[in-house]
Amino acid sequence: MKIVDVVESTRPIKSNIRNAYIDFSKMTLSLVAVVTDVVRDGKPVIGYGFNSNGRYGQGALIRERFRPRVLEAAPDSLLDGSGNNLDPHRIWDTMMMNEKPGGHGERSVAVGTIDMAVWDAVAKIENKPLYQLLAERYGDGTPNRDVFVYAAGGYYWPGQGIEGLQREMQSYLDRGYSVVKKKIGGASLAEDCKRIEAVLKLLGPGQRLCVDANGRFDLKTAIAYARELSQYDLFWYEEAGDPLDYDLQAELANHYDKPMATGENLFSMQDARNLIRYGGMRPDRDWLQFDCALSYGLVEYLRTLDMLKENGWSPSRCVPHGGHQMSLAIAAGLGLGGNESYPDLFQPYGGFPDGVKVENSIVRLPELPGIGFEGKADLYAEMRALADR
């Protein structure tokens, strides 16, 4: 048993939207196929992965550093103790050979993308959904296939206006989401409050709104927003300042006693640990958004979950960024609090397998081997084209 190839293609996911910091007019991602020599139903088992939106494609790093290390390794060194499956942890160690500690930037995205594909292949080789495999290996053996999801949107669109924002948010509510998210920080505080109030008018009992500043604010502005946002019953106030400004996050907690969220732009267990140590995050109300696809993959995410447990945090306070099926599987298998969802954006990479419906912000994961990409026809068409080329 061995990996015979790692194939990467950089794909556009461009859109004319923007948040408080960046626009997505030239956004890309890396799509990866990990091809094995294991045959099922007359075809090789192939694992697929891709990185989350907001970070660009990682083709050069994958092709020049991480792919060669995997393919040049002795095949047996990448297998688990039984010799009957790949070992994601050994593959991760192989990819990180000759890499210095620290430097948790773009390489964490490249490794995380390959790692996603490896886990997809491992679960397919065992002919199990990834969430079932994770529950058996690292959980209590029983996954929770019903996963909370919220609809992420509310970007700044050219010419959108308040009515356009309301139409967008209403469409999410109509599709079964009870929690929706919009961006702040890309307009004035007064204008953002008008946009927030316009969305709140749409919400019925049990429906909530999150807001996300995408790290735009300095401390003074973050506090000014906190004072205004305190008048609303928000699900959370997300990423007010630079993701590595733990002092800002800690001070903000003194001015905003309602739930906050951050972590999507932290790319290692060590960064996550520093947030817990120094960021003033409160385990009784705040949310952690670490995204395995951007932070070295599930192998590193397991370390992060162990660190959180040691510091008194429940995995149920984790709701990952990214809107992809990998985090859905992790949420179901390891008891996370849910997952982000992009109902309309960044397609075909976001969303769920065909036929999966959202009801009161809950989706039920189907029983598909691996991560379940094959159940989403438009996405799987892209993946098959990559593997077959």
XYZ file of C-alpha atoms in Angstrom:
389
model
C 0.000 0.000 0.000
C 1.343 3.392 -0.920
C 0.604 6.905 -2.126
C 1.400 7.000 -5.829
C 0.824 10.712 -6.433
C -0.211 14.031 -4.907
C -1.837 16.257 -7.515
C -2.535 19.981 -7.028
C -4.432 22.535 -9.074
C -4.955 26.192 -8.195
C -8.577 27.173 -8.797
C -10.357 30.539 -8.834
C -13.118 31.268 -6.316
C -13.321 34.936 -7.200
C -16.288 37.110 -6.321
C -17.042 40.829 -6.313
C -17.597 40.859 -2.559
C -15.414 42.382 0.157
C -15.151 42.316 3.920
C -13.577 44.943 6.143
C -10.061 44.020 5.002
C -9.940 42.344 1.592
C -11.926 41.834 -1.567
C -12.275 38.447 -3.238
C -11.823 39.512 -6.849
C -8.653 37.427 -7.258
C -9.158 34.764 -4.606
C -7.925 31.237 -5.328
C -7.577 27.917 -3.539
C -5.619 24.698 -3.985
C -7.495 21.539 -4.863
C -5.517 18.375 -4.055
C -5.887 14.681 -4.838
C -3.908 12.057 -2.902
C -3.868 8.991 -5.150
C -3.257 5.572 -3.578
C -2.693 2.127 -5.052
C -5.594 0.715 -3.017
C -8.389 -0.469 -5.320
C -12.092 -0.432 -4.431
C -14.751 -1.460 -6.965
C -12.105 -1.541 -9.664
C -10.905 2.023 -9.052
C -8.030 3.474 -7.015
C -8.921 5.079 -3.708
C -8.313 8.819 -3.973
C -8.521 11.319 -1.134
C -9.419 14.919 -1.862
C -8.806 18.193 -0.082
C -8.773 21.947 -0.545
C -7.974 24.989 1.539
C -10.560 27.367 2.936
C -11.392 30.733 1.422
C -9.468 33.799 2.560
C -6.047 32.255 1.914
C -4.795 31.796 -1.610
C -3.780 28.634 -3.452
C -0.609 26.947 -2.239
C 0.569 25.227 -5.428
C 4.223 26.236 -5.246
C 4.672 25.068 -1.655
C 2.845 21.811 -2.313
C 4.768 21.003 -5.497
C 8.220 22.125 -4.312
C 8.296 20.943 -0.687
C 5.477 18.806 0.601
C 4.600 16.572 -2.338
C 8.222 15.455 -2.911
C 8.653 14.530 0.751
C 5.594 12.292 0.693
C 6.484 10.609 -2.602
C 10.151 10.132 -1.723
C 9.431 8.515 1.644
C 9.621 4.746 2.021
C 6.018 3.594 1.534
C 6.023 1.493 4.714
C 7.025 4.544 6.751
C 3.658 6.155 5.930
C 1.514 3.204 7.085
C -0.108 2.613 10.446
C 0.882 -0.203 12.779
C -1.395 -2.693 11.075
C 0.125 -2.031 7.678
C -3.403 -1.950 6.260
C -3.939 1.804 6.057
C -2.137 5.091 5.779
C -1.165 6.875 8.979
C -2.029 10.602 8.807
C 0.289 11.361 11.712
C 3.294 9.729 10.041
C 2.470 11.458 6.761
C 2.224 14.790 8.603
C 5.623 14.202 10.226
C 7.075 13.403 6.815
C 5.701 16.601 5.283
C 7.189 18.639 8.137
C 10.695 17.167 7.887
C 13.358 19.878 7.637
C 10.880 22.590 8.692
C 11.900 24.881 11.550
C 9.503 25.522 14.451
C 7.355 28.611 14.028
C 6.692 30.078 10.623
C 3.006 29.259 10.890
C 1.991 31.123 7.759
C 1.305 29.822 4.299
C 2.936 26.428 4.862
C 0.212 25.583 7.411
C -2.339 25.998 4.606
C -0.387 23.781 2.203
C 0.036 21.028 4.799
C -3.579 21.346 5.930
C -4.835 20.919 2.388
C -2.880 17.700 1.838
C -3.822 16.481 5.303
C -7.522 16.831 4.439
C -7.019 14.617 1.394
C -5.086 12.053 3.438
C -7.890 11.711 5.994
C -10.412 11.368 3.182
C -8.360 8.505 1.761
C -7.875 6.842 5.158
C -11.609 6.787 5.868
C -12.362 5.513 2.362
C -9.853 2.690 2.764
C -11.757 1.660 5.909
C -15.040 2.212 4.022
C -16.376 4.470 6.764
C -17.557 8.047 6.986
C -14.746 10.145 8.394
C -16.944 11.228 11.303
C -17.418 7.574 12.297
C -13.695 6.843 12.057
C -12.890 9.901 14.210
C -15.463 8.981 16.846
C -13.982 5.496 17.079
C -10.343 6.602 17.212
C -10.532 9.782 19.279
C -14.052 10.118 20.659
C -16.520 7.947 22.500
C -17.247 5.783 19.466
C -20.610 7.356 18.690
C -20.692 10.383 16.384
C -23.412 13.005 16.499
C -24.472 13.256 12.874
C -26.688 16.279 13.595
C -24.432 19.355 13.354
C -25.221 23.018 14.007
C -24.418 25.315 11.077
C -24.824 29.041 10.577
C -25.076 30.965 7.312
C -22.105 33.250 6.652
C -22.726 36.148 4.311
C -23.538 39.813 4.614
C -20.454 40.929 2.714
C -20.238 44.371 1.184
C -21.490 44.112 -2.402
C -21.315 46.943 -4.929
C -24.720 48.602 -5.062
C -26.255 46.115 -2.635
C -27.859 48.571 -0.211
C -29.958 47.736 2.823
C -32.706 46.077 0.794
C -30.223 43.817 -0.948
C -28.724 42.826 2.398
C -32.170 42.009 3.733
C -32.993 39.888 0.690
C -29.783 37.935 1.148
C -30.361 37.303 4.838
C -34.006 36.406 4.338
C -32.946 33.821 1.771
C -30.808 32.114 4.413
C -33.645 32.142 6.927
C -35.959 30.704 4.280
C -33.499 27.850 3.708
C -33.609 26.753 7.331
C -30.828 28.703 9.024
C -31.691 30.227 12.392
C -28.267 31.872 12.857
C -26.842 34.186 10.169
C -23.697 36.311 9.975
C -22.870 39.649 8.377
C -19.722 41.715 8.036
C -18.918 44.922 9.897
C -15.991 47.342 9.712
C -16.224 48.004 5.983
C -18.452 51.025 6.545
C -18.835 53.629 9.294
C -20.059 52.556 12.725
C -23.333 54.378 12.127
C -23.866 52.675 8.761
C -22.960 49.272 10.194
C -25.532 49.748 12.949
C -28.181 50.523 10.334
C -27.250 47.320 8.514
C -27.391 45.317 11.755
C -30.797 46.714 12.670
C -32.090 45.952 9.176
C -31.180 42.289 9.631
C -32.507 42.118 13.187
C -35.917 43.236 11.899
C -36.086 40.030 9.875
C -35.394 37.664 12.767
C -38.107 35.754 14.542
C -38.056 33.860 17.846
C -34.947 31.724 18.216
C -33.140 33.389 15.313
C -29.843 35.191 15.889
C -27.250 37.376 14.156
C -23.424 37.217 14.336
C -21.175 40.092 13.231
C -17.602 39.796 11.956
C -15.003 42.590 11.698
C -12.317 40.398 10.073
C -9.593 41.821 12.325
C -9.997 45.386 11.103
C -10.147 47.405 14.327
C -7.585 48.967 16.595
C -8.427 48.872 20.300
C -10.202 52.230 20.362
C -12.441 51.290 17.434
C -13.059 47.780 18.762
C -14.274 49.249 22.050
C -16.427 51.826 20.273
C -18.112 49.033 18.336
C -18.461 46.973 21.512
C -20.389 49.762 23.202
C -22.813 50.050 20.302
C -23.131 46.313 19.760
C -23.990 45.773 23.430
C -27.496 47.098 22.761
C -28.198 44.146 20.453
C -28.715 40.485 21.332
C -25.984 39.164 19.031
C -24.887 35.538 18.790
C -21.290 36.768 18.759
C -18.931 39.680 17.964
C -16.148 38.182 15.843
C -12.464 38.968 15.326
C -12.474 42.628 16.279
C -8.703 43.129 15.996
C -5.584 41.589 14.522
C -5.671 37.844 15.281
C -2.274 37.971 17.031
C -3.138 40.987 19.187
C -4.066 38.979 22.256
C -3.877 42.049 24.480
C -6.551 43.790 22.396
C -8.809 40.741 22.637
C -8.282 40.511 26.392
C -9.007 44.198 26.951
C -12.093 44.019 24.766
C -13.571 41.456 27.152
C -13.654 44.230 29.771
C -15.971 46.244 27.527
C -18.174 43.544 26.010
C -19.671 40.918 28.264
C -21.601 39.092 25.559
C -20.147 36.272 23.431
C -17.144 36.916 21.224
C -15.479 34.691 18.636
C -12.025 34.514 17.070
C -9.300 32.106 15.960
C -9.839 31.506 12.242
C -6.506 33.161 11.405
C -4.427 31.254 13.946
C -2.514 28.503 12.212
C -1.019 26.236 14.874
C -1.668 24.695 18.272
C 0.913 27.097 19.702
C -0.956 30.139 18.365
C -4.222 28.743 19.703
C -2.598 28.160 23.091
C -1.393 31.746 23.213
C -4.935 32.924 22.542
C -6.188 30.832 25.459
C -3.340 31.990 27.713
C -3.334 35.686 26.903
C -6.455 36.579 24.907
C -8.972 36.814 27.725
C -11.314 34.329 26.064
C -14.066 33.039 28.347
C -14.929 29.317 28.120
C -18.466 29.848 29.403
C -19.576 32.076 26.496
C -16.940 32.684 23.793
C -16.353 30.712 20.586
C -13.168 29.424 18.930
C -12.975 29.292 15.125
C -9.744 27.410 14.349
C -9.932 25.955 10.828
C -8.073 22.679 10.243
C -7.678 23.369 6.513
C -5.683 26.518 7.290
C -3.802 25.250 10.340
C -1.822 22.148 9.374
C -4.863 19.894 9.151
C -6.604 17.504 11.503
C -3.368 16.094 12.920
C -2.620 19.538 14.371
C -6.281 20.153 15.231
C -6.231 17.069 17.471
C -3.329 18.640 19.355
C -5.292 21.855 19.642
C -8.297 20.013 21.077
C -6.027 18.308 23.629
C -4.625 21.719 24.595
C -8.121 23.140 25.013
C -9.134 20.270 27.275
C -6.055 20.838 29.426
C -7.134 24.465 29.800
C -10.727 23.755 30.750
C -12.353 24.301 27.356
C -14.951 22.011 25.830
C -14.727 21.098 22.124
C -18.347 22.251 21.949
C -17.035 25.856 22.047
C -15.312 25.279 18.689
C -17.200 26.322 15.549
C -14.623 26.248 12.733
C -14.280 28.776 9.946
C -14.309 27.650 6.328
C -17.704 26.196 5.535
C -16.347 22.868 4.253
C -17.308 19.249 4.783
C -14.026 18.367 6.509
C -14.940 20.474 9.532
C -18.477 19.086 9.426
C -17.035 15.594 9.769
C -14.793 16.688 12.632
C -17.733 18.366 14.361
C -19.827 15.202 14.100
C -17.024 12.846 15.130
C -15.376 14.838 17.906
C -18.209 16.861 19.416
C -17.486 20.347 18.150
C -20.119 23.030 18.536
C -20.887 23.264 14.836
C -19.531 24.685 11.608
C -19.670 27.711 9.364
C -21.659 27.450 6.129
C -21.613 29.443 2.883
C -24.988 28.791 1.259
C -24.152 30.708 -1.929
C -20.500 31.786 -1.874
C -17.239 30.058 -2.858
C -18.977 27.287 -4.743
C -18.655 24.431 -5.443
C -16.343 24.067 -2.446
C -18.773 25.115 0.266
C -22.015 23.464 1.253
C -23.227 19.941 1.856
C -23.857 16.751 -0.108
C -26.798 16.954 -2.462
C -30.134 16.483 -0.743
C -28.935 17.532 2.713
C -31.316 20.121 4.117
C -30.879 22.676 6.876
C -33.568 22.623 9.548
C -33.368 25.116 12.405
C -29.636 25.505 11.643
C -29.024 21.750 11.945
C -27.831 19.420 9.176
C -27.733 15.634 9.356
C -24.645 14.157 7.744
C -25.271 11.277 5.321
C -23.458 7.958 5.557
C -20.891 8.433 2.797
C -17.357 6.990 2.948
C -14.614 9.502 3.670
C -15.464 13.161 4.009
C -18.406 12.719 1.657
C -17.305 14.859 -1.269
C -18.688 12.287 -3.706
C -22.175 13.208 -2.536
C -21.874 16.751 -3.924
C -22.056 16.404 -7.693
C -20.652 19.791 -8.736
C -17.699 19.526 -6.362
C -16.948 15.901 -7.178
C -16.889 16.730 -10.888
C -14.035 19.155 -10.180
C -12.224 16.570 -8.089
C -12.557 13.771 -10.614
C -11.280 16.030 -13.371
C -8.190 16.769 -11.275
C -7.493 13.100 -10.513
C -8.058 11.982 -14.109
C -5.889 14.539 -15.835
